[in-house]
Tab-separated table of C-alpha atoms in Angstrom:
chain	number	residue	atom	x	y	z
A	6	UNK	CA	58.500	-51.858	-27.848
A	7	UNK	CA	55.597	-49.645	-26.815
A	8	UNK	CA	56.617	-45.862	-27.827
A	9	UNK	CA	56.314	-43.472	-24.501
A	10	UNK	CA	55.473	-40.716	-26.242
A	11	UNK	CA	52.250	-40.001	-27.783
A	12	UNK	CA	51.966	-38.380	-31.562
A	13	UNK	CA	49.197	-36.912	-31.022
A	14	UNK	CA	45.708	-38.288	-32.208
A	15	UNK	CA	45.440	-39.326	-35.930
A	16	UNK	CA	43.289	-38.800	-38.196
A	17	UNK	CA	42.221	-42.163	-39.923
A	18	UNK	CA	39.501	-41.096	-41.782
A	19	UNK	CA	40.221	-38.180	-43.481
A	20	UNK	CA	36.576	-37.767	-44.376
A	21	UNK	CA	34.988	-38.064	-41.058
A	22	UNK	CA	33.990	-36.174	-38.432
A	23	UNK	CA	35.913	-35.000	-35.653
A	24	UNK	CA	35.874	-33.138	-32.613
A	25	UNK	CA	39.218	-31.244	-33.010
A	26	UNK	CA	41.405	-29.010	-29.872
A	27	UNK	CA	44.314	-26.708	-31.173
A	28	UNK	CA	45.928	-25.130	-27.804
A	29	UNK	CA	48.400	-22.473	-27.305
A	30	UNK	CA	51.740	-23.092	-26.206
A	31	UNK	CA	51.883	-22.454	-22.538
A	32	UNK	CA	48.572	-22.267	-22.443
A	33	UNK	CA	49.081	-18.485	-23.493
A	34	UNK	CA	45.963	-16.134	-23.597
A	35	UNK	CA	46.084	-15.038	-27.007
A	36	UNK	CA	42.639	-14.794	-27.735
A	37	UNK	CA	42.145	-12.690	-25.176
A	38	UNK	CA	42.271	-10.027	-27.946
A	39	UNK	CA	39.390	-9.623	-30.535
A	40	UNK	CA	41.701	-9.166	-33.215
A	41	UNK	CA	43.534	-12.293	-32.301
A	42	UNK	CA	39.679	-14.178	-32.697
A	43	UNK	CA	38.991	-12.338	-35.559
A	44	UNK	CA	41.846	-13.726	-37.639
A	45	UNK	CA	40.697	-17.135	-36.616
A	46	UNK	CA	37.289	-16.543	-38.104
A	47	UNK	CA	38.598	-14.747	-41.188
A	48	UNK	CA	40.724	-17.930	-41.483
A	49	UNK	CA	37.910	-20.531	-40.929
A	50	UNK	CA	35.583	-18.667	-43.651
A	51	UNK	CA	38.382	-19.026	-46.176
A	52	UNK	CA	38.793	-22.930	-45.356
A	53	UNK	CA	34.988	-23.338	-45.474
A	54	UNK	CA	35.301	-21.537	-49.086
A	55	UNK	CA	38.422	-23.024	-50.226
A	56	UNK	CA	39.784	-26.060	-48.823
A	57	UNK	CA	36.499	-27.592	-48.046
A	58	UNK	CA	35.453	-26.852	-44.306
A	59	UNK	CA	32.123	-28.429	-43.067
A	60	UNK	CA	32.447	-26.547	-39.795
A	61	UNK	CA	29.753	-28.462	-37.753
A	62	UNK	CA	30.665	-26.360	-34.505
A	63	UNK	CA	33.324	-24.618	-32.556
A	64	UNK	CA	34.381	-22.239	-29.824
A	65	UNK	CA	37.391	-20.179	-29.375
A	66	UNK	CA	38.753	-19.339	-25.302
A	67	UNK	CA	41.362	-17.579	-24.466
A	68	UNK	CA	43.977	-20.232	-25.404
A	69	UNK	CA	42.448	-22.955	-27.279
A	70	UNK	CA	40.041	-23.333	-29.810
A	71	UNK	CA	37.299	-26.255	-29.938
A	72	UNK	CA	36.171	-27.618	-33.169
A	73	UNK	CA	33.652	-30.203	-34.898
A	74	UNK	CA	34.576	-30.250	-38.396
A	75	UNK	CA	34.576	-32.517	-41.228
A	76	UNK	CA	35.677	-32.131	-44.955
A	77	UNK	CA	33.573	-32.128	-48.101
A	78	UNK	CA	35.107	-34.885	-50.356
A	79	UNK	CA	38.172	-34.498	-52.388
A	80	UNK	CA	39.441	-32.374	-49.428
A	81	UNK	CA	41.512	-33.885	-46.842
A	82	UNK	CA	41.408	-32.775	-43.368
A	83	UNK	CA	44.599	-33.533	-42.634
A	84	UNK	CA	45.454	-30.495	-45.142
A	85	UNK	CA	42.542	-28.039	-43.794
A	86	UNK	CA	44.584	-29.057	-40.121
A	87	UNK	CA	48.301	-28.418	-41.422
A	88	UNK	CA	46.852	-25.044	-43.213
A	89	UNK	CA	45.068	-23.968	-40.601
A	90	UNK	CA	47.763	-23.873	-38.344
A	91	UNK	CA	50.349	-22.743	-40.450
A	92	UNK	CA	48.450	-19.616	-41.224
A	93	UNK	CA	47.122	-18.631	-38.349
A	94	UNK	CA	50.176	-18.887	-36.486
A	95	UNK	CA	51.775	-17.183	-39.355
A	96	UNK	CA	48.988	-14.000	-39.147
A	97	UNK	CA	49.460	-14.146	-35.397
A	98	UNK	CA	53.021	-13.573	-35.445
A	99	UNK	CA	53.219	-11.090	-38.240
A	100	UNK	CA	50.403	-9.158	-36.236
A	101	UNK	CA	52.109	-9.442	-32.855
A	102	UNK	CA	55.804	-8.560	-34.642
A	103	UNK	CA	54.032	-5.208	-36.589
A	104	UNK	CA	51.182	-4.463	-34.589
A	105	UNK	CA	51.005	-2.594	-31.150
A	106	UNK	CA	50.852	-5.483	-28.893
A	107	UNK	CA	51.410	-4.509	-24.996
A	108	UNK	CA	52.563	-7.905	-24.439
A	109	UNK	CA	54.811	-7.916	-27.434
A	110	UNK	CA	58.513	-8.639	-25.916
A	111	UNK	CA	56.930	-11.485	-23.951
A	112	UNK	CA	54.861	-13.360	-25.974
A	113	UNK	CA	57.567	-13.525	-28.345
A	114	UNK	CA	60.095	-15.398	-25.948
A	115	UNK	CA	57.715	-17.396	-25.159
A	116	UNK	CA	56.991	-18.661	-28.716
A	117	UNK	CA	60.459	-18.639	-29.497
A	118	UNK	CA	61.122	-20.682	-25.972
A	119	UNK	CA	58.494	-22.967	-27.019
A	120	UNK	CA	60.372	-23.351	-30.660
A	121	UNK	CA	63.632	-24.570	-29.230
A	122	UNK	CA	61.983	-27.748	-27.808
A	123	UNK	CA	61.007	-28.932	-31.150
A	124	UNK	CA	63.162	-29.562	-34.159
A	125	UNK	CA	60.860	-29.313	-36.760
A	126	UNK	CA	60.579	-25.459	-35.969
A	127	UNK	CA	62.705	-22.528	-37.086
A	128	UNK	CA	62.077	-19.647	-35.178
A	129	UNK	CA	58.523	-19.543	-33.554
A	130	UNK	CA	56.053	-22.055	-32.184
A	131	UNK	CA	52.379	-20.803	-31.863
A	132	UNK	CA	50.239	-23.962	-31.799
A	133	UNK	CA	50.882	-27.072	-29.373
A	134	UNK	CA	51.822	-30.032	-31.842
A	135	UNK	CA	50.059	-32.712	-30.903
A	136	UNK	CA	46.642	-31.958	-31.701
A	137	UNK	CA	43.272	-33.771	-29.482
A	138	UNK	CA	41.152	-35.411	-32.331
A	139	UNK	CA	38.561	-37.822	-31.846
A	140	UNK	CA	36.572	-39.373	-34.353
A	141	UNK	CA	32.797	-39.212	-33.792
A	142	UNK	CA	30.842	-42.492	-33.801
A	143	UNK	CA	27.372	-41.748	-32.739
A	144	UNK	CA	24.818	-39.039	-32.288
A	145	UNK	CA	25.123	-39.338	-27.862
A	146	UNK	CA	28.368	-39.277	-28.656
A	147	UNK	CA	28.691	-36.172	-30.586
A	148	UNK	CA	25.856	-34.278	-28.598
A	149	UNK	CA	28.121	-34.800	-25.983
A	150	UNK	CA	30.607	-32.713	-27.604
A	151	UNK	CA	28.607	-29.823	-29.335
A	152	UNK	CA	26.989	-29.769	-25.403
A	153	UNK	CA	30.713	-29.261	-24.384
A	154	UNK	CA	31.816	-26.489	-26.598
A	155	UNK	CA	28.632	-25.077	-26.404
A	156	UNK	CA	29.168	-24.904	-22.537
A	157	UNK	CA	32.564	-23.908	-22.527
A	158	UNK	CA	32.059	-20.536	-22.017
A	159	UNK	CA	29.656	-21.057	-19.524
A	160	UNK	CA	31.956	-22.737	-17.482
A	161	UNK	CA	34.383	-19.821	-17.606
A	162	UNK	CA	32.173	-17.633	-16.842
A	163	UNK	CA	32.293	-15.207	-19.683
A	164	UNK	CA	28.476	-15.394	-20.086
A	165	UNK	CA	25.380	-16.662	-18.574
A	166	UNK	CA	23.784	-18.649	-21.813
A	167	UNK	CA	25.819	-20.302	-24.347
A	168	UNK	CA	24.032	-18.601	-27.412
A	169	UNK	CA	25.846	-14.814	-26.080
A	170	UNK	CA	29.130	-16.150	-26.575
A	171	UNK	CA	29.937	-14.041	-29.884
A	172	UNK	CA	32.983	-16.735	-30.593
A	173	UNK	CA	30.924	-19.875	-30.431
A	174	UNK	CA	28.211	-21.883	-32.925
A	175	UNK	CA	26.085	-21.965	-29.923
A	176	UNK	CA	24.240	-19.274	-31.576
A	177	UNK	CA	23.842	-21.136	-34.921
A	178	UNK	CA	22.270	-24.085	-33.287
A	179	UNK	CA	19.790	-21.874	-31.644
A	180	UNK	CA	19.061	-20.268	-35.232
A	181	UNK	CA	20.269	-16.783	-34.144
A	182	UNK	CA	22.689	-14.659	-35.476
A	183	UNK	CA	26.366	-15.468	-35.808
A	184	UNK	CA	29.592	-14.257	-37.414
A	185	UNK	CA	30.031	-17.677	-39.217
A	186	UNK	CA	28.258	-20.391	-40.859
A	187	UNK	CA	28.232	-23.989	-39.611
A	188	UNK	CA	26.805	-26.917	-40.744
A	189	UNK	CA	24.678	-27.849	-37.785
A	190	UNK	CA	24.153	-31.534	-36.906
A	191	UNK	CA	20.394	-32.079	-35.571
A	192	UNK	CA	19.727	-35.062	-33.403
């Protein structure tokens, strides 16, 4: 019998590369707020350090967050994915719950809201759980995909030129300066 509902894409091959999307519940504009994008590069940096990040590219919008990534071996990026997520949604909340956030009441019934549906949460749900992963076979392939997150932004309309996006590799690839490091992939 053919299962209606999807789990979500799989990763197979834990030391591949992937082109990774982590969304908001309800699509909420979180990272509308620097500090909110901040913590997500504070976060990244320790995974590159720690848990074996090759961050190849990304870029963050206001409620989802693009990335090519891959894992140095003995690291499994299944593990970088679960601790990601855990802790970002965990820094997100605690920042949101002790912070000044304007939007504080709200965004918290909606993460709670979004909690109920799910059993495997307790109180709050941050990050959609089925995650958008898709092994990349291919250097069209993937240039596709950089060309996509690069252009993201671009297609939002926050900037003119890819490279000006401050939350985006798009600068890395175009050897400028950037506020983390990624392992470019040259075609």
């Amino acid at each position: 019998m053919d299962n209606i509902f999807k789990p979500g894409y799989l990763i197979r091959d834990q030391q591949a590369i992937y082109y990774m999307t982590f969304t908001i519940v309800g699509w909420i504009d979180i990272f509308s707020r620097r500090v909110y994008k901040d913590m997500l590069i504070a976060s990244l940096k320790f995974c590159q350090e720690k848990k074996g990040l090759n961050l190849h590219a990304y870029v963050m919008m206001s409620n989802h967050v693009h990335l090519i990534a891959s894992v140095k071996p003995g690291h499994s990026l299944s593990v970088f994915v679960r601790d990601f997520k855990k802790f970002t949604a965990r820094s997100i909340l605690d920042y949101i719950e002790n912070e000044t956030e304007s939007r504080k009441e709200w965004m918290l019934h909606q993460f709670k809201y979004y909690a109920s549906r799910h059993t495997r949460n307790e109180d709050y749900q941050i990050w959609v759980q089925d995650n958008h992963f898709v092994e990349l076979f291919g250097p069209d392939f993937t240039q596709q995909k950089i060309d996509y997150i690069h252009d993201n932004p671009v297609r939002a309309g926050y900037v003119y030129d890819a490279a000006d996006y401050v939350y985006s590799s798009a600068s890395n690839y175009e050897e400028k300066e950037s506020i983390i490091d990624v392992d470019c992939l040259w075609f």
